[in-house]
Amino acid sequence: DFPIFEAWDRALGPDAGKARAVRLKQGRLYVEVDSPVRQHGLTLRKRELLKKINAAFGGSAPVSDIIFRPGTPAISDDKHA
């Protein structure tokens, strides 16, 4: 699952610390988002983000959906420990 989390961070860029990928289950990437406003914005970008993430895996599409939910993204640099 860690390569997926790294692909998420690269796809999101500087905002990755505010929306943290926490789990991949049955092709669904679960992401905790720091605010409802950011959650809405990411929902609007879902298709673009899916393309970027899956492109990192040669188009094999390991992620079929992204589920955004309220949460408290980790502040530490080692956010996937």
Coordinates of N, CA, C and O in Angstrom, one line a residue:
D1 N 0.8 -1.2 0.0 CA 0.0 0.0 0.0 C 0.9 1.3 0.0 O 0.4 2.3 -0.4
F2 N 2.1 1.2 0.5 CA 2.9 2.4 0.6 C 3.1 3.1 -0.7 O 3.1 4.3 -0.8
P3 N 3.4 2.4 -1.8 CA 3.6 3.1 -3.1 C 2.4 3.9 -3.5 O 2.5 5.0 -4.1
I4 N 1.2 3.4 -3.1 CA -0.1 4.1 -3.4 C -0.1 5.5 -2.6 O -0.4 6.5 -3.1
F5 N 0.3 5.4 -1.4 CA 0.4 6.6 -0.5 C 1.4 7.6 -1.1 O 1.1 8.8 -1.1
E6 N 2.5 7.1 -1.5 CA 3.5 8.0 -2.1 C 3.0 8.6 -3.4 O 3.2 9.8 -3.7
A7 N 2.2 7.8 -4.2 CA 1.6 8.4 -5.5 C 0.6 9.4 -5.1 O 0.5 10.4 -5.8
W8 N -0.2 9.2 -4.0 CA -1.1 10.2 -3.6 C -0.4 11.5 -3.2 O -0.8 12.6 -3.7
D9 N 0.6 11.4 -2.5 CA 1.4 12.6 -2.0 C 1.9 13.4 -3.3 O 1.8 14.6 -3.3
R10 N 2.4 12.7 -4.2 CA 2.9 13.3 -5.5 C 1.8 13.9 -6.3 O 1.9 15.0 -6.8
A11 N 0.7 13.3 -6.4 CA -0.5 13.8 -7.1 C -1.0 15.1 -6.5 O -1.4 16.0 -7.2
L12 N -1.0 15.1 -5.2 CA -1.6 16.2 -4.5 C -0.6 17.4 -4.3 O -1.0 18.5 -4.2
G13 N 0.7 17.1 -4.3 CA 1.7 18.1 -4.2 C 1.7 18.8 -2.8 O 1.6 18.0 -1.8
P14 N 1.8 20.1 -2.7 CA 2.0 20.8 -1.4 C 0.9 20.6 -0.4 O 1.1 20.7 0.8
D15 N -0.3 20.2 -0.9 CA -1.4 20.1 0.0 C -1.5 18.7 0.6 O -2.4 18.3 1.3
A16 N -0.5 17.8 0.3 CA -0.6 16.4 0.8 C -0.7 16.3 2.3 O -1.3 15.4 2.8
G17 N -0.1 17.3 3.0 CA -0.1 17.2 4.5 C -1.5 17.6 5.0 O -1.8 17.3 6.2
K18 N -2.4 18.1 4.2 CA -3.7 18.4 4.6 C -4.8 17.4 4.2 O -6.0 17.6 4.6
A19 N -4.4 16.4 3.4 CA -5.3 15.4 3.0 C -4.4 14.1 2.9 O -3.7 13.9 1.9
R20 N -4.5 13.3 3.9 CA -3.6 12.1 4.0 C -4.3 10.8 3.6 O -5.4 10.5 4.2
A21 N -3.7 10.1 2.7 CA -4.2 8.7 2.4 C -3.9 7.8 3.6 O -2.8 7.8 4.1
V22 N -4.9 7.1 4.0 CA -4.8 6.3 5.2 C -5.0 4.8 5.0 O -4.6 4.0 5.8
R23 N -5.7 4.5 3.9 CA -6.0 3.0 3.7 C -6.4 2.8 2.2 O -7.0 3.6 1.6
L24 N -6.0 1.6 1.7 CA -6.4 1.2 0.4 C -7.1 -0.1 0.6 O -6.5 -1.1 1.2
K25 N -8.4 -0.2 0.3 CA -9.2 -1.4 0.4 C -10.0 -1.7 -0.8 O -10.8 -0.8 -1.1
Q26 N -9.9 -2.8 -1.4 CA -10.7 -3.2 -2.6 C -10.7 -2.1 -3.7 O -11.7 -1.8 -4.2
G27 N -9.5 -1.5 -3.9 CA -9.4 -0.5 -4.9 C -9.8 0.9 -4.5 O -9.7 1.8 -5.3
R28 N -10.3 1.0 -3.3 CA -10.7 2.4 -2.8 C -9.6 2.9 -1.9 O -9.2 2.3 -0.9
L29 N -9.2 4.2 -2.2 CA -8.2 4.9 -1.4 C -9.0 5.8 -0.5 O -9.8 6.7 -0.9
Y30 N -8.8 5.6 0.8 CA -9.5 6.4 1.8 C -8.5 7.5 2.3 O -7.3 7.3 2.6
V31 N -9.0 8.7 2.2 CA -8.2 9.9 2.5 C -8.9 10.8 3.6 O -10.1 11.1 3.5
E32 N -8.1 11.1 4.6 CA -8.6 12.0 5.7 C -8.2 13.4 5.3 O -7.1 13.7 5.0
V33 N -9.2 14.3 5.4 CA -9.1 15.7 4.9 C -9.3 16.6 6.1 O -10.2 16.4 6.9
D34 N -8.5 17.7 6.2 CA -8.5 18.6 7.3 C -9.7 19.5 7.4 O -10.0 20.1 8.5
S35 N -10.4 19.7 6.3 CA -11.6 20.6 6.4 C -12.6 20.3 5.4 O -12.3 19.7 4.3
P36 N -13.9 20.6 5.6 CA -15.0 20.4 4.7 C -14.7 21.1 3.3 O -15.1 20.6 2.3
V37 N -14.2 22.3 3.4 CA -13.9 23.1 2.2 C -12.9 22.3 1.3 O -13.1 22.2 0.1
R38 N -11.8 21.8 1.9 CA -10.8 21.1 1.2 C -11.4 19.8 0.6 O -11.1 19.4 -0.5
Q39 N -12.2 19.1 1.4 CA -12.9 17.9 1.0 C -13.7 18.1 -0.2 O -13.7 17.3 -1.2
H40 N -14.5 19.2 -0.3 CA -15.3 19.5 -1.4 C -14.4 19.7 -2.7 O -14.7 19.2 -3.8
G41 N -13.3 20.5 -2.5 CA -12.4 20.8 -3.6 C -11.8 19.6 -4.1 O -11.6 19.4 -5.3
L42 N -11.4 18.6 -3.2 CA -10.8 17.4 -3.7 C -11.8 16.5 -4.4 O -11.4 15.8 -5.3
T43 N -13.0 16.5 -3.9 CA -14.1 15.8 -4.6 C -14.2 16.2 -6.0 O -14.4 15.4 -6.9
L44 N -14.1 17.5 -6.2 CA -14.3 18.0 -7.6 C -13.1 17.6 -8.5 O -13.2 17.5 -9.7
R45 N -11.9 17.3 -7.9 CA -10.7 17.0 -8.6 C -10.5 15.4 -8.6 O -9.5 15.0 -9.1
K46 N -11.5 14.7 -8.1 CA -11.3 13.2 -8.0 C -10.9 12.5 -9.3 O -9.9 11.7 -9.3
R47 N -11.5 12.8 -10.4 CA -11.1 12.2 -11.6 C -9.7 12.5 -12.0 O -8.9 11.5 -12.4
E48 N -9.3 13.7 -11.9 CA -7.9 14.1 -12.2 C -6.9 13.4 -11.3 O -5.9 12.9 -11.7
L49 N -7.2 13.3 -10.0 CA -6.3 12.7 -9.0 C -6.2 11.2 -9.3 O -5.2 10.6 -9.2
L50 N -7.4 10.5 -9.7 CA -7.3 9.1 -10.0 C -6.4 8.8 -11.2 O -5.6 7.9 -11.2
K51 N -6.5 9.7 -12.2 CA -5.6 9.5 -13.4 C -4.2 9.6 -13.0 O -3.3 8.9 -13.4
K52 N -3.8 10.6 -12.2 CA -2.4 10.8 -11.8 C -1.9 9.7 -11.0 O -0.8 9.2 -11.2
I53 N -2.7 9.2 -10.0 CA -2.3 8.1 -9.2 C -2.1 6.8 -10.0 O -1.1 6.1 -9.9
N54 N -3.1 6.5 -10.8 CA -3.0 5.3 -11.7 C -1.9 5.4 -12.7 O -1.3 4.4 -13.1
A55 N -1.6 6.6 -13.2 CA -0.5 6.7 -14.2 C 0.8 6.4 -13.6 O 1.7 5.9 -14.3
A56 N 1.0 6.6 -12.3 CA 2.2 6.2 -11.6 C 2.5 4.7 -11.6 O 3.6 4.2 -11.4
F57 N 1.4 3.9 -11.9 CA 1.5 2.5 -12.0 C 1.3 1.9 -13.4 O 0.9 0.8 -13.6
G58 N 1.7 2.8 -14.3 CA 1.6 2.4 -15.7 C 0.2 2.2 -16.2 O 0.0 1.4 -17.2
G59 N -0.8 2.8 -15.6 CA -2.1 2.7 -16.0 C -2.8 1.4 -15.6 O -3.9 1.1 -16.1
S60 N -2.2 0.7 -14.7 CA -2.8 -0.6 -14.2 C -4.0 -0.4 -13.3 O -4.7 -1.3 -13.0
A61 N -4.3 0.9 -12.9 CA -5.5 1.2 -12.2 C -5.7 0.5 -10.9 O -6.7 -0.2 -10.6
P62 N -4.7 0.6 -9.9 CA -4.9 0.0 -8.6 C -5.9 0.7 -7.8 O -6.4 0.1 -6.8
V63 N -6.2 1.9 -8.2 CA -7.2 2.7 -7.4 C -8.4 3.0 -8.3 O -8.3 3.6 -9.4
S64 N -9.6 2.5 -7.9 CA -10.8 2.7 -8.7 C -11.7 3.9 -8.2 O -12.5 4.4 -8.9
D65 N -11.4 4.3 -6.9 CA -12.2 5.3 -6.3 C -11.4 5.9 -5.1 O -10.5 5.3 -4.6
I66 N -11.7 7.2 -4.8 CA -11.2 7.9 -3.7 C -12.3 8.3 -2.8 O -13.2 8.9 -3.2
I67 N -12.2 7.9 -1.5 CA -13.2 8.2 -0.5 C -12.6 9.3 0.4 O -11.7 9.0 1.1
F68 N -13.2 10.5 0.4 CA -12.7 11.5 1.3 C -13.6 11.6 2.5 O -14.8 11.4 2.4
R69 N -12.9 11.7 3.7 CA -13.7 11.8 4.9 C -13.0 12.8 5.9 O -11.7 13.0 5.8
P70 N -13.7 13.4 6.8 CA -13.1 14.3 7.7 C -12.1 13.6 8.6 O -12.3 12.4 8.9
G71 N -11.1 14.2 8.9 CA -10.0 13.6 9.8 C -9.0 14.6 10.2 O -9.1 15.8 9.9
T72 N -8.0 14.1 10.8 CA -6.9 15.0 11.3 C -5.6 14.4 10.7 O -5.0 13.5 11.3
P73 N -5.2 15.0 9.5 CA -4.0 14.5 8.9 C -2.8 14.7 9.9 O -2.7 15.6 10.6
A74 N -1.9 13.7 9.8 CA -0.7 13.8 10.7 C 0.2 14.9 10.4 O 0.3 15.3 9.2
I75 N 0.8 15.5 11.4 CA 1.7 16.6 11.2 C 3.1 16.1 10.9 O 3.9 16.8 10.3
S76 N 3.5 15.0 11.4 CA 4.8 14.5 11.3 C 5.1 14.2 9.8 O 4.3 13.9 9.0
D77 N 6.4 14.1 9.5 CA 6.9 13.8 8.2 C 6.6 12.3 7.9 O 6.5 11.9 6.7
D78 N 6.7 11.5 8.9 CA 6.5 10.0 8.7 C 5.0 9.7 8.9 O 4.6 9.0 9.8
K79 N 4.2 10.2 8.0 CA 2.7 10.1 8.2 C 2.1 8.8 7.9 O 0.9 8.5 8.1
H80 N 2.9 7.8 7.3 CA 2.3 6.5 7.0 C 2.9 5.4 7.9 O 2.8 4.3 7.6
A81 N 3.4 5.8 9.1 CA 4.0 4.8 10.0 C 2.9 4.1 10.7 O 1.8 4.6 10.9

